[in-house]
């Protein structure tokens, strides 16, 4: 596995003259940030040795090297979801590659369903913590001691200092943001009302189908993590309506400019 990660990282090193320290997963919500990148090179996932291929509508699947406000970044346009049939190892492979490449910090975005009754569709939630409800963990299996410890600490998975900086940036731009706990689950079904209720009861503010595996693997390798979510539908009692993938995409697109603004300015904080 480590050999494979190194092979991919070495391949990427040959494609760029940049040495970014920040990695970004342009999930639903900050896909538009791609437009803000002064692109040096775009590499389709299909060209990258060892990379799985993204299949979901709205996720293009390319790795971008470039700069934002002069700060070099490695951006993943499109992520690999567990529900697509990839193994946890495949889902998190790009994060392993990032670390070996030299990336120290990870920014992730996603779309999620609101569980907190105070949340409205279109709200932005800064992720303060998560609950892993995937029923599995990407670190299961023999530990690679070169990459991280057998029993990684998760007491501050989402860096508090970065969260505070993001809150300052949002305030400066009069963007209202929530802070909350993200529940990660496999999907691909959206939740039943009873499931939404359960996830709220166990301490969740929003629920989605990504991010948790990537952040676990990033923390395993001691990367600084920041996560931000768009509430695209409501799972709060009395507010549940039918959800479609199209609706999720639509709401996310409408909030995207604000998410992009926050993340763009946040790069300075790392
Ligand atoms: N549940 C799970 N994942 C989601 C949701 C949801 O309601 N909305 C967007 N992603």
Tab-separated table of C-alpha atoms and ligand atoms in Angstrom:
chain	number	residue	atom	x	y	z
A	1	UNK	CA	0.000	0.000	0.000
A	2	UNK	CA	2.745	2.435	0.964
A	3	UNK	CA	4.554	1.657	-2.290
A	4	UNK	CA	1.397	2.430	-4.239
A	5	UNK	CA	0.942	5.717	-2.371
A	6	UNK	CA	4.572	6.674	-3.102
A	7	UNK	CA	4.182	5.768	-6.783
A	8	UNK	CA	1.164	8.064	-7.087
A	9	UNK	CA	2.840	10.848	-5.130
A	10	UNK	CA	6.006	10.590	-7.270
A	11	UNK	CA	3.873	10.756	-10.411
A	12	UNK	CA	2.175	13.931	-9.142
A	13	UNK	CA	5.543	15.485	-8.190
A	14	UNK	CA	6.555	15.194	-11.840
A	15	UNK	CA	3.426	17.062	-12.948
A	16	UNK	CA	3.905	20.217	-10.882
A	17	UNK	CA	6.510	22.754	-9.908
A	18	UNK	CA	4.471	23.752	-6.860
A	19	UNK	CA	4.955	22.475	-3.303
A	20	UNK	CA	1.512	23.027	-1.752
A	21	UNK	CA	0.966	22.416	1.959
A	22	UNK	CA	-2.829	22.723	1.739
A	23	UNK	CA	-5.122	20.114	0.224
A	24	UNK	CA	-8.739	20.846	-0.612
A	25	UNK	CA	-11.550	18.432	-1.381
A	26	UNK	CA	-13.897	20.405	-3.598
A	27	UNK	CA	-17.022	18.539	-2.583
A	28	UNK	CA	-20.570	19.720	-3.025
A	29	UNK	CA	-20.448	23.305	-1.831
A	30	UNK	CA	-17.013	24.559	-2.760
A	31	UNK	CA	-16.750	23.112	-6.229
A	32	UNK	CA	-16.854	26.739	-7.389
A	33	UNK	CA	-13.571	27.370	-5.618
A	34	UNK	CA	-11.996	25.617	-8.601
A	35	UNK	CA	-12.721	28.763	-10.621
A	36	UNK	CA	-10.673	30.802	-8.135
A	37	UNK	CA	-7.619	28.641	-8.621
A	38	UNK	CA	-4.913	30.029	-10.814
A	39	UNK	CA	-4.426	26.626	-12.377
A	40	UNK	CA	-0.973	25.326	-13.126
A	41	UNK	CA	-2.099	21.861	-14.182
A	42	UNK	CA	-5.289	19.789	-14.144
A	43	UNK	CA	-4.870	16.033	-14.091
A	44	UNK	CA	-7.933	13.814	-14.702
A	45	UNK	CA	-8.218	11.050	-12.111
A	46	UNK	CA	-8.135	8.554	-14.987
A	47	UNK	CA	-4.527	9.630	-15.704
A	48	UNK	CA	-3.324	9.235	-12.122
A	49	UNK	CA	-1.805	5.832	-11.345
A	50	UNK	CA	-3.540	4.192	-8.400
A	51	UNK	CA	-6.505	6.575	-8.280
A	52	UNK	CA	-10.068	5.271	-8.272
A	53	UNK	CA	-12.487	6.942	-10.723
A	54	UNK	CA	-15.397	9.131	-9.570
A	55	UNK	CA	-18.845	8.120	-10.852
A	56	UNK	CA	-21.414	10.473	-9.302
A	57	UNK	CA	-23.168	13.140	-11.308
A	58	UNK	CA	-21.828	16.568	-10.371
A	59	UNK	CA	-18.419	15.215	-9.379
A	60	UNK	CA	-16.029	15.620	-12.283
A	61	UNK	CA	-12.917	13.884	-11.081
A	62	UNK	CA	-9.665	15.780	-11.566
A	63	UNK	CA	-6.745	16.863	-9.449
A	64	UNK	CA	-5.725	20.501	-9.739
A	65	UNK	CA	-2.416	22.108	-8.830
A	66	UNK	CA	-2.497	25.872	-8.676
A	67	UNK	CA	-2.542	28.937	-6.468
A	68	UNK	CA	-5.272	30.917	-4.751
A	69	UNK	CA	-4.200	34.445	-3.748
A	70	UNK	CA	-0.649	33.239	-4.374
A	71	UNK	CA	-0.995	30.309	-1.967
A	72	UNK	CA	-0.248	26.947	-3.619
A	73	UNK	CA	-2.917	24.260	-3.250
A	74	UNK	CA	-3.623	20.718	-4.330
A	75	UNK	CA	-7.342	20.414	-4.997
A	76	UNK	CA	-9.393	17.304	-5.563
A	77	UNK	CA	-12.339	18.062	-7.790
A	78	UNK	CA	-14.687	15.236	-6.897
A	79	UNK	CA	-14.310	12.699	-4.126
A	80	UNK	CA	-14.810	8.953	-3.807
A	81	UNK	CA	-17.845	7.887	-1.819
A	82	UNK	CA	-18.181	4.629	0.079
A	83	UNK	CA	-21.679	4.172	-1.406
A	84	UNK	CA	-20.185	4.043	-4.906
A	85	UNK	CA	-18.707	0.704	-3.960
A	86	UNK	CA	-15.152	1.817	-3.231
A	87	UNK	CA	-13.472	0.316	-0.202
A	88	UNK	CA	-12.589	2.596	2.703
A	89	UNK	CA	-8.961	2.299	1.551
A	90	UNK	CA	-9.917	3.581	-1.914
A	91	UNK	CA	-12.104	6.367	-0.525
A	92	UNK	CA	-9.180	7.661	1.531
A	93	UNK	CA	-6.344	6.860	-0.885
A	94	UNK	CA	-6.086	10.463	-2.159
A	95	UNK	CA	-5.626	11.688	1.432
A	96	UNK	CA	-2.730	9.256	1.919
A	97	UNK	CA	-1.219	10.502	-1.329
A	98	UNK	CA	-1.634	14.122	-0.232
A	99	UNK	CA	0.288	13.502	2.992
A	100	UNK	CA	3.147	11.634	1.326
A	101	UNK	CA	3.266	14.419	-1.264
A	102	UNK	CA	3.790	16.968	1.527
A	103	UNK	CA	0.303	18.285	2.257
A	104	UNK	CA	-0.083	19.246	5.932
A	105	UNK	CA	-3.656	20.553	6.074
A	106	UNK	CA	-6.957	19.363	4.660
A	107	UNK	CA	-10.039	21.405	3.847
A	108	UNK	CA	-13.212	19.466	3.086
A	109	UNK	CA	-16.685	20.538	2.085
A	110	UNK	CA	-19.927	18.659	1.689
A	111	UNK	CA	-23.698	18.861	1.495
A	112	UNK	CA	-25.732	17.564	4.404
A	113	UNK	CA	-29.191	17.221	5.819
A	114	UNK	CA	-30.001	19.395	8.822
A	115	UNK	CA	-30.851	17.657	12.094
A	116	UNK	CA	-30.737	20.652	14.396
A	117	UNK	CA	-34.218	22.263	14.428
A	118	UNK	CA	-32.585	25.726	14.348
A	119	UNK	CA	-31.031	25.002	10.960
A	120	UNK	CA	-32.600	26.149	7.708
A	121	UNK	CA	-32.038	24.900	4.174
A	122	UNK	CA	-29.172	26.948	2.730
A	123	UNK	CA	-27.374	27.393	6.062
A	124	UNK	CA	-23.618	26.981	6.218
A	125	UNK	CA	-22.309	24.800	9.045
A	126	UNK	CA	-18.706	24.794	10.155
A	127	UNK	CA	-17.962	21.266	11.328
A	128	UNK	CA	-16.772	21.232	14.947
A	129	UNK	CA	-16.766	17.457	15.357
A	130	UNK	CA	-18.118	14.295	13.777
A	131	UNK	CA	-19.765	10.994	14.601
A	132	UNK	CA	-18.711	8.006	12.520
A	133	UNK	CA	-21.857	6.052	11.633
A	134	UNK	CA	-20.361	4.267	8.618
A	135	UNK	CA	-20.272	1.058	10.631
A	136	UNK	CA	-16.633	0.671	9.686
A	137	UNK	CA	-13.405	2.642	9.918
A	138	UNK	CA	-10.783	3.302	7.235
A	139	UNK	CA	-8.014	2.431	9.710
A	140	UNK	CA	-9.209	-1.141	10.255
A	141	UNK	CA	-6.442	-3.535	9.216
A	142	UNK	CA	-2.707	-3.705	9.893
A	143	UNK	CA	-1.464	-0.279	10.934
A	144	UNK	CA	1.163	1.435	8.807
A	145	UNK	CA	3.326	2.823	11.593
A	146	UNK	CA	5.214	5.026	9.105
A	147	UNK	CA	1.967	6.891	8.465
A	148	UNK	CA	0.480	7.187	11.939
A	149	UNK	CA	-0.299	5.515	15.263
A	150	UNK	CA	-2.427	2.405	15.783
A	151	UNK	CA	-4.826	4.298	18.055
A	152	UNK	CA	-5.052	7.886	16.803
A	153	UNK	CA	-6.363	10.607	19.071
A	154	UNK	CA	-9.552	12.274	17.834
A	155	UNK	CA	-10.082	14.799	20.654
A	156	UNK	CA	-9.776	17.734	18.260
A	157	UNK	CA	-10.332	16.308	14.804
A	158	UNK	CA	-11.355	19.725	13.458
A	159	UNK	CA	-8.772	22.347	14.396
A	160	UNK	CA	-10.219	24.918	16.809
A	161	UNK	CA	-7.873	27.711	15.776
A	162	UNK	CA	-8.877	27.343	12.125
A	163	UNK	CA	-12.564	27.204	13.099
A	164	UNK	CA	-12.180	30.479	15.017
A	165	UNK	CA	-10.502	32.113	12.036
A	166	UNK	CA	-13.328	30.915	9.764
A	167	UNK	CA	-15.878	32.401	12.181
A	168	UNK	CA	-14.035	35.746	12.078
A	169	UNK	CA	-13.994	35.726	8.277
A	170	UNK	CA	-17.716	34.893	8.122
A	171	UNK	CA	-18.514	37.692	10.572
A	172	UNK	CA	-16.455	40.188	8.605
A	173	UNK	CA	-18.489	39.406	5.491
A	174	UNK	CA	-21.821	39.295	7.379
A	175	UNK	CA	-22.232	35.636	6.486
A	176	UNK	CA	-24.212	33.783	9.144
A	177	UNK	CA	-22.733	30.396	9.911
A	178	UNK	CA	-23.703	27.589	12.264
A	179	UNK	CA	-21.274	25.347	14.094
A	180	UNK	CA	-22.142	21.729	14.609
A	181	UNK	CA	-21.525	18.018	14.660
A	182	UNK	CA	-21.531	16.136	11.349
A	183	UNK	CA	-22.825	12.585	11.337
A	184	UNK	CA	-21.249	10.543	8.568
A	185	UNK	CA	-23.224	7.621	7.201
A	186	UNK	CA	-22.876	5.366	4.154
A	187	UNK	CA	-25.942	6.366	2.144
A	188	UNK	CA	-26.933	6.154	-0.642
A	189	UNK	CA	-30.426	6.342	0.859
A	190	UNK	CA	-31.370	9.599	2.484
A	191	UNK	CA	-32.638	9.031	6.008
A	192	UNK	CA	-36.024	7.839	7.147
A	193	UNK	CA	-37.673	10.185	9.673
A	194	UNK	CA	-36.773	7.708	12.415
A	195	UNK	CA	-33.129	7.739	11.321
A	196	UNK	CA	-32.993	11.548	11.237
A	197	UNK	CA	-34.455	11.528	14.727
A	198	UNK	CA	-31.906	8.967	15.885
A	199	UNK	CA	-28.955	10.974	14.500
A	200	UNK	CA	-30.268	14.092	16.235
A	201	UNK	CA	-30.711	12.164	19.486
A	202	UNK	CA	-27.126	10.920	19.472
A	203	UNK	CA	-25.782	14.470	19.122
A	204	UNK	CA	-25.732	15.289	15.424
A	205	UNK	CA	-26.527	18.655	13.870
A	206	UNK	CA	-26.237	17.506	10.256
A	207	UNK	CA	-25.929	14.202	8.406
A	208	UNK	CA	-24.139	13.358	5.189
A	209	UNK	CA	-22.434	10.605	3.234
A	210	UNK	CA	-18.788	11.676	3.172
A	211	UNK	CA	-15.987	13.519	5.010
A	212	UNK	CA	-15.674	11.237	8.061
A	213	UNK	CA	-13.424	8.627	6.374
A	214	UNK	CA	-11.180	11.320	4.883
A	215	UNK	CA	-10.842	13.204	8.158
A	216	UNK	CA	-10.094	10.013	10.115
A	217	UNK	CA	-7.270	9.168	7.720
A	218	UNK	CA	-6.007	12.763	7.690
A	219	UNK	CA	-5.937	12.826	11.502
A	220	UNK	CA	-4.185	9.443	11.535
A	221	UNK	CA	-1.363	11.232	9.682
A	222	UNK	CA	-1.627	14.311	11.920
A	223	UNK	CA	-2.953	16.621	9.222
A	224	UNK	CA	-4.796	19.775	10.341
A	225	UNK	CA	-8.442	19.481	9.285
A	226	UNK	CA	-11.190	21.963	8.523
A	227	UNK	CA	-14.672	21.025	7.334
A	228	UNK	CA	-17.622	23.039	6.128
A	229	UNK	CA	-21.090	21.877	5.149
A	230	UNK	CA	-24.122	23.228	3.335
A	231	UNK	CA	-27.474	22.268	4.789
A	232	UNK	CA	-29.362	21.277	1.639
A	233	UNK	CA	-32.468	19.731	3.210
A	234	UNK	CA	-34.036	19.296	6.598
A	235	UNK	CA	-34.307	16.174	8.695
A	236	UNK	CA	-35.513	18.028	11.776
A	237	UNK	CA	-38.811	16.872	13.312
A	238	UNK	CA	-41.784	18.518	11.591
A	239	UNK	CA	-39.586	19.950	8.817
A	240	UNK	CA	-38.850	16.797	6.837
A	241	UNK	CA	-39.694	16.963	3.158
A	242	UNK	CA	-38.826	14.713	0.256
A	243	UNK	CA	-35.151	15.025	-0.775
A	244	UNK	CA	-33.678	14.611	-4.233
A	245	UNK	CA	-30.079	14.698	-5.416
A	246	UNK	CA	-31.019	17.563	-7.781
A	247	UNK	CA	-32.344	19.632	-4.903
A	248	UNK	CA	-29.171	19.017	-2.909
A	249	UNK	CA	-27.111	20.231	-5.896
A	250	UNK	CA	-29.344	23.259	-6.391
A	251	UNK	CA	-29.214	24.482	-2.793
A	252	UNK	CA	-25.480	23.857	-2.654
A	253	UNK	CA	-24.956	25.894	-5.820
A	254	UNK	CA	-26.880	28.855	-4.401
A	255	UNK	CA	-24.762	28.975	-1.233
A	256	UNK	CA	-21.496	28.186	-2.968
A	257	UNK	CA	-20.292	31.780	-3.418
A	258	UNK	CA	-20.345	32.354	0.356
A	259	UNK	CA	-18.613	29.070	1.095
A	260	UNK	CA	-15.994	29.889	-1.514
A	261	UNK	CA	-15.381	33.322	-0.020
A	262	UNK	CA	-14.802	31.884	3.464
A	263	UNK	CA	-12.499	29.100	2.306
A	264	UNK	CA	-10.522	31.413	0.023
A	265	UNK	CA	-9.708	33.812	2.843
A	266	UNK	CA	-9.094	30.988	5.267
A	267	UNK	CA	-6.041	29.743	3.371
A	268	UNK	CA	-3.979	32.389	5.124
A	269	UNK	CA	-4.743	30.795	8.511
A	270	UNK	CA	-2.848	27.554	7.873
B	1	LIG	N1	-28.824	12.890	4.400
B	1	LIG	C1	-27.652	12.364	4.040
B	1	LIG	N2	-26.834	12.941	3.184
B	1	LIG	C2	-27.194	14.125	2.660
B	1	LIG	C3	-28.406	14.723	2.995
B	1	LIG	C4	-29.272	14.070	3.903
B	1	LIG	O1	-30.383	14.542	4.239
B	1	LIG	N3	-28.469	15.883	2.303
B	1	LIG	C5	-27.333	15.981	1.572
B	1	LIG	N4	-26.550	14.913	1.797
